[in-house]
Tab-separated table of C-alpha atoms in Angstrom:
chain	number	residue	atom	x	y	z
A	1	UNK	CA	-51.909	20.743	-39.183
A	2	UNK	CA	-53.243	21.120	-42.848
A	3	UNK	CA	-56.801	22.863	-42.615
A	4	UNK	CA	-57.949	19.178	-44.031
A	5	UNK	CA	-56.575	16.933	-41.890
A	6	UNK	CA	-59.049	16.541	-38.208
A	7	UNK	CA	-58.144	19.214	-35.546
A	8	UNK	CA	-57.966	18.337	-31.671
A	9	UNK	CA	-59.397	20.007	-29.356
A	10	UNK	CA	-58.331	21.044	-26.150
A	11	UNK	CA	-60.550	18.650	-23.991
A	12	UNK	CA	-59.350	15.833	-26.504
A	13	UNK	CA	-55.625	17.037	-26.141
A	14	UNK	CA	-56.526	16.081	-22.279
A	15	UNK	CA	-57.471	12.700	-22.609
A	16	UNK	CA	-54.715	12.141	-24.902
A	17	UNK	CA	-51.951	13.458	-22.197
A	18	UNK	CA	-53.979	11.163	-19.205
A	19	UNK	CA	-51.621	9.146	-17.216
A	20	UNK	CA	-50.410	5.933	-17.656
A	21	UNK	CA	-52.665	3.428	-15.792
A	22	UNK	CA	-52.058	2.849	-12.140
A	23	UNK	CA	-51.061	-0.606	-10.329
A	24	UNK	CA	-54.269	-0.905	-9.475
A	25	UNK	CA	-55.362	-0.440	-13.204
A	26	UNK	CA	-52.630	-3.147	-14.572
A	27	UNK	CA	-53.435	-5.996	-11.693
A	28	UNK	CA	-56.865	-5.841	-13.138
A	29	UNK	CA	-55.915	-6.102	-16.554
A	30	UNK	CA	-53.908	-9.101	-15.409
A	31	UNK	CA	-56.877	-10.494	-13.580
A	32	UNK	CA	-58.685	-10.117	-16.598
A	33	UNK	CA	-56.426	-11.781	-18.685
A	34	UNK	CA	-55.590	-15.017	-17.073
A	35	UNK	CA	-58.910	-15.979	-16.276
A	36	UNK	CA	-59.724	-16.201	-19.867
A	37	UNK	CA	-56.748	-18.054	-20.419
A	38	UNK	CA	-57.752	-21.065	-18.126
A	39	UNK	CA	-57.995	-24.377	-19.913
A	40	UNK	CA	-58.441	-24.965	-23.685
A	41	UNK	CA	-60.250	-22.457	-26.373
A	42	UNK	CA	-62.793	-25.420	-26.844
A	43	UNK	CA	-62.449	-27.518	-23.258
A	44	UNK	CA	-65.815	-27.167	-22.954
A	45	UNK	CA	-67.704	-27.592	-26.288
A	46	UNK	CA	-70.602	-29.886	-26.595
A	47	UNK	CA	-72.439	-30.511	-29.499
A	48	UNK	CA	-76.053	-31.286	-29.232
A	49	UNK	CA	-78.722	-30.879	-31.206
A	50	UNK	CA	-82.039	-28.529	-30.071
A	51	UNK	CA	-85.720	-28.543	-30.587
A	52	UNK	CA	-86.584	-25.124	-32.049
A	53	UNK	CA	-90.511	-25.563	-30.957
A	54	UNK	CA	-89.555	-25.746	-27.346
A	55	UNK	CA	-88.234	-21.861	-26.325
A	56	UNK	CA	-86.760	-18.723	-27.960
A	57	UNK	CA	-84.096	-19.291	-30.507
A	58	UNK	CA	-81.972	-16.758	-27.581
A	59	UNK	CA	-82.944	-19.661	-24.871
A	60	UNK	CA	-81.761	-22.897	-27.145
A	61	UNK	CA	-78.449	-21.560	-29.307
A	62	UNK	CA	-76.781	-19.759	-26.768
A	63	UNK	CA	-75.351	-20.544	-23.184
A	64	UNK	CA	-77.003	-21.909	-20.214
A	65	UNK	CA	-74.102	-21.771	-17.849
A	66	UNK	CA	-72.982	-17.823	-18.369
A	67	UNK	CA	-74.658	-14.836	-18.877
A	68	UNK	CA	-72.322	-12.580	-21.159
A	69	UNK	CA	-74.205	-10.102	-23.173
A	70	UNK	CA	-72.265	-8.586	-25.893
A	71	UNK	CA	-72.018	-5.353	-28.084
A	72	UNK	CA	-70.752	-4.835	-31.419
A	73	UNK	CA	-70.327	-1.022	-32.733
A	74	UNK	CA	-69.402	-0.408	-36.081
A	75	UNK	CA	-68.337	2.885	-36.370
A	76	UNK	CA	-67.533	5.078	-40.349
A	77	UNK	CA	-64.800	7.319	-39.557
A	78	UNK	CA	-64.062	10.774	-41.871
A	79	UNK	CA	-61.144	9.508	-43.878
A	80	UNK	CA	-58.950	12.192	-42.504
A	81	UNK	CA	-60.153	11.933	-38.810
A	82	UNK	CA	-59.207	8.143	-38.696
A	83	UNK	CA	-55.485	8.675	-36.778
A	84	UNK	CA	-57.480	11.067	-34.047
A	85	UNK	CA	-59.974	8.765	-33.713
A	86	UNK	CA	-57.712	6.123	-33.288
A	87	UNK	CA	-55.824	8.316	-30.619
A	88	UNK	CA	-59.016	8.962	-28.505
A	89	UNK	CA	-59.847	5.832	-28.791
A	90	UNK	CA	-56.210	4.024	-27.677
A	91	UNK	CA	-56.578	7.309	-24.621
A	92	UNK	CA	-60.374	5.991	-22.924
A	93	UNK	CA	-61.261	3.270	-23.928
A	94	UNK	CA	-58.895	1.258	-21.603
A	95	UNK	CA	-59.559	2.967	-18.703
A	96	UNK	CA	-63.519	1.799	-18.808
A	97	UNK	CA	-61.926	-1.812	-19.589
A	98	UNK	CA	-59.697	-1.582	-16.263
A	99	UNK	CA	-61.951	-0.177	-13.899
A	100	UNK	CA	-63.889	-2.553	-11.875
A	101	UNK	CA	-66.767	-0.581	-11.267
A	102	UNK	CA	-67.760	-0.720	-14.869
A	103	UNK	CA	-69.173	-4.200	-15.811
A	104	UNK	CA	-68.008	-4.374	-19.028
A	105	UNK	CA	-64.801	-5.633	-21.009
A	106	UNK	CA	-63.714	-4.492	-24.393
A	107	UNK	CA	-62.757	-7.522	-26.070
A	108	UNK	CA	-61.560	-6.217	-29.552
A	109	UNK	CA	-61.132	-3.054	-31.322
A	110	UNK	CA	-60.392	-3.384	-34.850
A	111	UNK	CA	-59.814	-0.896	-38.032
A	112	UNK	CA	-60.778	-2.791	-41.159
A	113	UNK	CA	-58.360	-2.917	-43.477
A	114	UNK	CA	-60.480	-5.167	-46.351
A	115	UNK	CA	-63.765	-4.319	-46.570
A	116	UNK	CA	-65.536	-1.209	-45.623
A	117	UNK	CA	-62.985	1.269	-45.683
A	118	UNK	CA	-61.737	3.588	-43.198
A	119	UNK	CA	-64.087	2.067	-40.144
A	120	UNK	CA	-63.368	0.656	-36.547
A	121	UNK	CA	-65.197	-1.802	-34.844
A	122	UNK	CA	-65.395	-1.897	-30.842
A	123	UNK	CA	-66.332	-5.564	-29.188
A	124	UNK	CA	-67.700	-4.952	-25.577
A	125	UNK	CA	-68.513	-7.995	-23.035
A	126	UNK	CA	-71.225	-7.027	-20.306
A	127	UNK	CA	-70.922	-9.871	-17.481
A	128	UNK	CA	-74.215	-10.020	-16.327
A	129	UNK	CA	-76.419	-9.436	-19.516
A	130	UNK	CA	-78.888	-6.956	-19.472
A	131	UNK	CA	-78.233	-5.776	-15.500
A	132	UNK	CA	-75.040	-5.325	-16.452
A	133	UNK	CA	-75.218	-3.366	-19.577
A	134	UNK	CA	-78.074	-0.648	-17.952
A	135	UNK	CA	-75.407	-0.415	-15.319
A	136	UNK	CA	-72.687	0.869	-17.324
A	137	UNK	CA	-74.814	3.475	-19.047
A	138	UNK	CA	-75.690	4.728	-16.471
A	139	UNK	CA	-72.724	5.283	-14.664
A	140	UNK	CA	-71.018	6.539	-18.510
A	141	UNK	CA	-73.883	9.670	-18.304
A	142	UNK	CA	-72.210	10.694	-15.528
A	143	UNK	CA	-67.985	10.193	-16.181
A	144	UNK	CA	-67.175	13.166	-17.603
A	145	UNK	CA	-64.283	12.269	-19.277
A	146	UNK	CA	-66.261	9.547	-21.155
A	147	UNK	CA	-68.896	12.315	-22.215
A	148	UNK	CA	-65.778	14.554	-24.027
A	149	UNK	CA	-64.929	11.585	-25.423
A	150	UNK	CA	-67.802	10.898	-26.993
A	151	UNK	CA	-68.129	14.509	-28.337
A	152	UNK	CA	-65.139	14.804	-30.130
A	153	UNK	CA	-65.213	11.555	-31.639
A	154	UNK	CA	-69.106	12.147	-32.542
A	155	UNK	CA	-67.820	15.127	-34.451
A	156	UNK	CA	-65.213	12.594	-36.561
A	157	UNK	CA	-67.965	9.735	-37.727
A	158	UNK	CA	-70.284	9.733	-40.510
A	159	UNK	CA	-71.955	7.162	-39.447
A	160	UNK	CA	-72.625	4.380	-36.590
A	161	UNK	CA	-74.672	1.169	-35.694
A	162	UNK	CA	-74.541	-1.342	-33.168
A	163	UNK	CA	-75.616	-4.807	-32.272
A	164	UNK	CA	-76.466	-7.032	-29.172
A	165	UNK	CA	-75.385	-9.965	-29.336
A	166	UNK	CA	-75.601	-13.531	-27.676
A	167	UNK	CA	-72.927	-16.317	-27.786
A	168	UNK	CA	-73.428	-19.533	-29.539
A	169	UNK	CA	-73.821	-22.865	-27.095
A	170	UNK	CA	-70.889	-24.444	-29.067
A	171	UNK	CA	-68.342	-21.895	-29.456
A	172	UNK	CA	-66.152	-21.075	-26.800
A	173	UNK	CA	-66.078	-16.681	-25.880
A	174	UNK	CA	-63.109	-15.076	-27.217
A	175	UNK	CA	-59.910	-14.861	-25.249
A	176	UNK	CA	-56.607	-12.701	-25.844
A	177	UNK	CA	-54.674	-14.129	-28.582
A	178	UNK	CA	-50.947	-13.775	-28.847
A	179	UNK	CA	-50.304	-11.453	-32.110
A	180	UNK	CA	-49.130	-9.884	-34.345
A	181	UNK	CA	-52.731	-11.403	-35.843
A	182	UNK	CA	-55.258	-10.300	-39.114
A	183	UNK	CA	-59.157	-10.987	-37.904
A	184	UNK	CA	-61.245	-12.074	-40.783
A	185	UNK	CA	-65.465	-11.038	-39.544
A	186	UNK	CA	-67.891	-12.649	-41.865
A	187	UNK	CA	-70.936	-11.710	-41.048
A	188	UNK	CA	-74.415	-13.562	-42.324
A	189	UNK	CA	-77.735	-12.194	-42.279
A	190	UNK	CA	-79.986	-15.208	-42.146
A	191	UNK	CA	-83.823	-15.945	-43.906
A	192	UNK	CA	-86.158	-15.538	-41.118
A	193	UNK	CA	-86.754	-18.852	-38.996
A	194	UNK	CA	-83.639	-20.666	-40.156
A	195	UNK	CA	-81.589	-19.355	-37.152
A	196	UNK	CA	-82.143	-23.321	-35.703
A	197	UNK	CA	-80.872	-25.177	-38.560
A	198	UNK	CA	-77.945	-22.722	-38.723
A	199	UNK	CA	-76.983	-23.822	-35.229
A	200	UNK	CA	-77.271	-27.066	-35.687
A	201	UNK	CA	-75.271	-26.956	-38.782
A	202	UNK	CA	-72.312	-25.091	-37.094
A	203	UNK	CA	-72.165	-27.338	-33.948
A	204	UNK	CA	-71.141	-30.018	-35.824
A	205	UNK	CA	-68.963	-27.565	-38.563
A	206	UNK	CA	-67.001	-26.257	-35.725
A	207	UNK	CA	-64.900	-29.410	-34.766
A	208	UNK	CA	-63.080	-28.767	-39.163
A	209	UNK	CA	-62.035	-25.811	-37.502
A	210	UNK	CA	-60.304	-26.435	-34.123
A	211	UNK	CA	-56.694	-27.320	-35.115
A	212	UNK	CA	-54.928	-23.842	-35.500
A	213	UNK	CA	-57.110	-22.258	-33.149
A	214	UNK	CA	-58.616	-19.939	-35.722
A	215	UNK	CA	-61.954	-19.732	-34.410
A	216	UNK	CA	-62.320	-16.573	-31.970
A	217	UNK	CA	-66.164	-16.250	-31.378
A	218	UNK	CA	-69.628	-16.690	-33.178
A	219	UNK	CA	-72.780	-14.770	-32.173
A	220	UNK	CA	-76.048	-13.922	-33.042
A	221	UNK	CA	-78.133	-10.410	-33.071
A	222	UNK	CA	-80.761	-9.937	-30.235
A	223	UNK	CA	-81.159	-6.075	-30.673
A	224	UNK	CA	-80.018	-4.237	-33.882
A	225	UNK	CA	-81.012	-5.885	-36.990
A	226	UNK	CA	-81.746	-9.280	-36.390
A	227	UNK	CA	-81.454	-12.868	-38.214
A	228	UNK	CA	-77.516	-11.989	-38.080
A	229	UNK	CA	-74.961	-14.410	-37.583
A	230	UNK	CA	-71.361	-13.152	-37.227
A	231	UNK	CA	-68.272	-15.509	-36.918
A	232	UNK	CA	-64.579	-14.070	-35.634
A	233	UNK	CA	-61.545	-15.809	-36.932
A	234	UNK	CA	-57.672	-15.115	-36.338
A	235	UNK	CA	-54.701	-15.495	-38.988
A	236	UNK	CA	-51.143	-15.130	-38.672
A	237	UNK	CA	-51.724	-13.410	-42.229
A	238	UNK	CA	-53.646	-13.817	-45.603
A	239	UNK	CA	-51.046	-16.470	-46.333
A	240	UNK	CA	-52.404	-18.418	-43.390
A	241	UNK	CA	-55.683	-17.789	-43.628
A	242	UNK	CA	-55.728	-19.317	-47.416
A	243	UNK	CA	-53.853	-22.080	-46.304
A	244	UNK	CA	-55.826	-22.631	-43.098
A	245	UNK	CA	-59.430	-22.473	-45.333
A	246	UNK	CA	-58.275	-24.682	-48.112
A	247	UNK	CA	-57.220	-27.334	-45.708
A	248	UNK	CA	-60.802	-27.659	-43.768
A	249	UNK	CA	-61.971	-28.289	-47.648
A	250	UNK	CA	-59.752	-31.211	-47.570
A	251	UNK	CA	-61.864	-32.679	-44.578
A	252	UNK	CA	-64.354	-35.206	-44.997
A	253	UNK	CA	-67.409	-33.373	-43.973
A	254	UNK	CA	-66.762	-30.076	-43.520
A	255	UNK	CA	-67.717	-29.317	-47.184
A	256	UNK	CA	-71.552	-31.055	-45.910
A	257	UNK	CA	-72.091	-28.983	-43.282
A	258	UNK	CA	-71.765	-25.772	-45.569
A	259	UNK	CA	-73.252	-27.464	-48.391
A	260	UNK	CA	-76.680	-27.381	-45.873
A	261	UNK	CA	-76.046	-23.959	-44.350
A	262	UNK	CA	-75.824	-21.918	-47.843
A	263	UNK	CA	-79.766	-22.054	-48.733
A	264	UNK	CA	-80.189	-20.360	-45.066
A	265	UNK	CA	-77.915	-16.668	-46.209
A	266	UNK	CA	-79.844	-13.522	-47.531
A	267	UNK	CA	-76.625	-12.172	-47.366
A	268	UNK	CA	-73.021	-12.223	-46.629
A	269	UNK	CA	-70.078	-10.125	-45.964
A	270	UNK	CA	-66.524	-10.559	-45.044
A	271	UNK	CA	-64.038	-7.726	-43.255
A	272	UNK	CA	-60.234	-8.878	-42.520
A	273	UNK	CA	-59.285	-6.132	-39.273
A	274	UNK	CA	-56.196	-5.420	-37.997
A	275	UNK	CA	-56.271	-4.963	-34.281
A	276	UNK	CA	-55.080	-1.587	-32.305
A	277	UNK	CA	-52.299	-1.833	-29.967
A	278	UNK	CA	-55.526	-1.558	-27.210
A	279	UNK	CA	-56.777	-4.695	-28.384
A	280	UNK	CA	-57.004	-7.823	-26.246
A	281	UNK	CA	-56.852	-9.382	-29.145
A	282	UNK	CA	-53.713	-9.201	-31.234
């Protein structure tokens, strides 16, 4: 390997040549995957309006009847360590997804291909909330595998950051998607106190954007820096995804809703991902 390029070493060379998952390992990856499939993307949606001066903005915009907790990383990768990162990441990763005695799911793992360059992004699910999540990391200080893991690919970042997030009330949680797919994340950091009207905005923005089955997840920041909104769409390609935006224009009142949700942004940013072959969502 050219002196440049990222070097493997030999505890990373063993998680690389782990075995194929067990039966065990696939029925639960099966299990996994058809209960998210049951009934429609938006079955369930209700659109209501909520009084921000009765609770915490966590307690009124997102679910009542579930309590998924969810964490985004964002990692920077060296430029010539991305395919080894990749690697580990395609080796482990999975095998905390499969096994049941870790309460977590990785919903999406993403390199971006627009946007910040040369950077994954990992989207874990923690049934349970809070429980769940001290749970797993706890029992990841003591899997040793997991703990190689994360020192060779520690040694391949130059940065990291992460996020808790919380669903929205209106938008259904992500499910596996049938692929090839591009993800588009645009992510909004909100004034302070407008994290209300934004909700109320998009629960009635939502219903422009149901027909192609574009709309993957929305969430908002509990720990990390907060006041952030991101949304998670799927496209067949770029082609689709212009054709797909430029036709919710053409709706009567989707161009409204936006028009009232544009003084709430501080800022904005958009990454289009392509999914790794780990993904759930392709």
């Amino acid at each position: 390997m050219a002196p440049w390029l990222c070097s493997i070493s030999a505890a990373a060379q063993r998680l690389l040549g782990s075995p194929k998952p067990r039966a065990r390992d696939v029925a639960a990856a099966a299990r996994f995957y058809s209960k998210d499939n049951e009934g429609s993307w938006f079955g369930s949606l209700s659109v209501h309006k909520v009084d921000p001066w009765k609770d915490a903005h966590s307690t009124l915009l997102s679910k009542t009847e579930t309590s998924n907790l969810y964490k985004i990383q964002f990692h920077n990768v060296k430029p010539e360590c991305l395919d080894a990162y990749n690697s580990l990441t395609e080796a482990v990763l999975p095998k905390l997804h499969l096994d049941e005695n870790y309460p977590c799911l990785l919903v999406g793992n993403w390199n971006t291909w627009y946007g910040e360059q040369d950077q994954a992004v990992h989207l874990w699910r923690f049934s349970g909330g809070y429980p769940a999540l001290m749970d797993c990391m706890n029992k990841l200080k003591s899997n040793k595998e997991y703990l190689e893991f994360r020192k060779e690919w520690s040694q391949m970042l130059l940065s990291r950051r992460n996020q808790m997030l919380l669903e929205f009330s209106f938008w259904n949680e992500p499910q596996p998607i049938a692929g090839p797919n591009i993800y588009e994340l645009r992510t909004y950091k909100l004034k302070p106190g407008t994290m209300i009207e934004w909700g109320n905005n998009w629960a009635r923005a939502i219903k422009y954007r149901q027909e192609n089955q574009e709309a993957v997840g929305d969430f908002f920041s509990q720990i990390g820096e907060l006041y952030v909104v991101h949304h998670l769409w799927a496209y067949k390609d770029l082609q689709s995804r212009e054709e797909t935006r430029n036709a919710a224009w053409r709706k009567r009142g989707w161009d409204g809703n936006i028009y009232y949700t544009v003084p709430l942004v501080q800022h904005m940013e958009s990454r289009i991902m392509i999914p790794l072959k780990i993904s759930p969502l392709q």
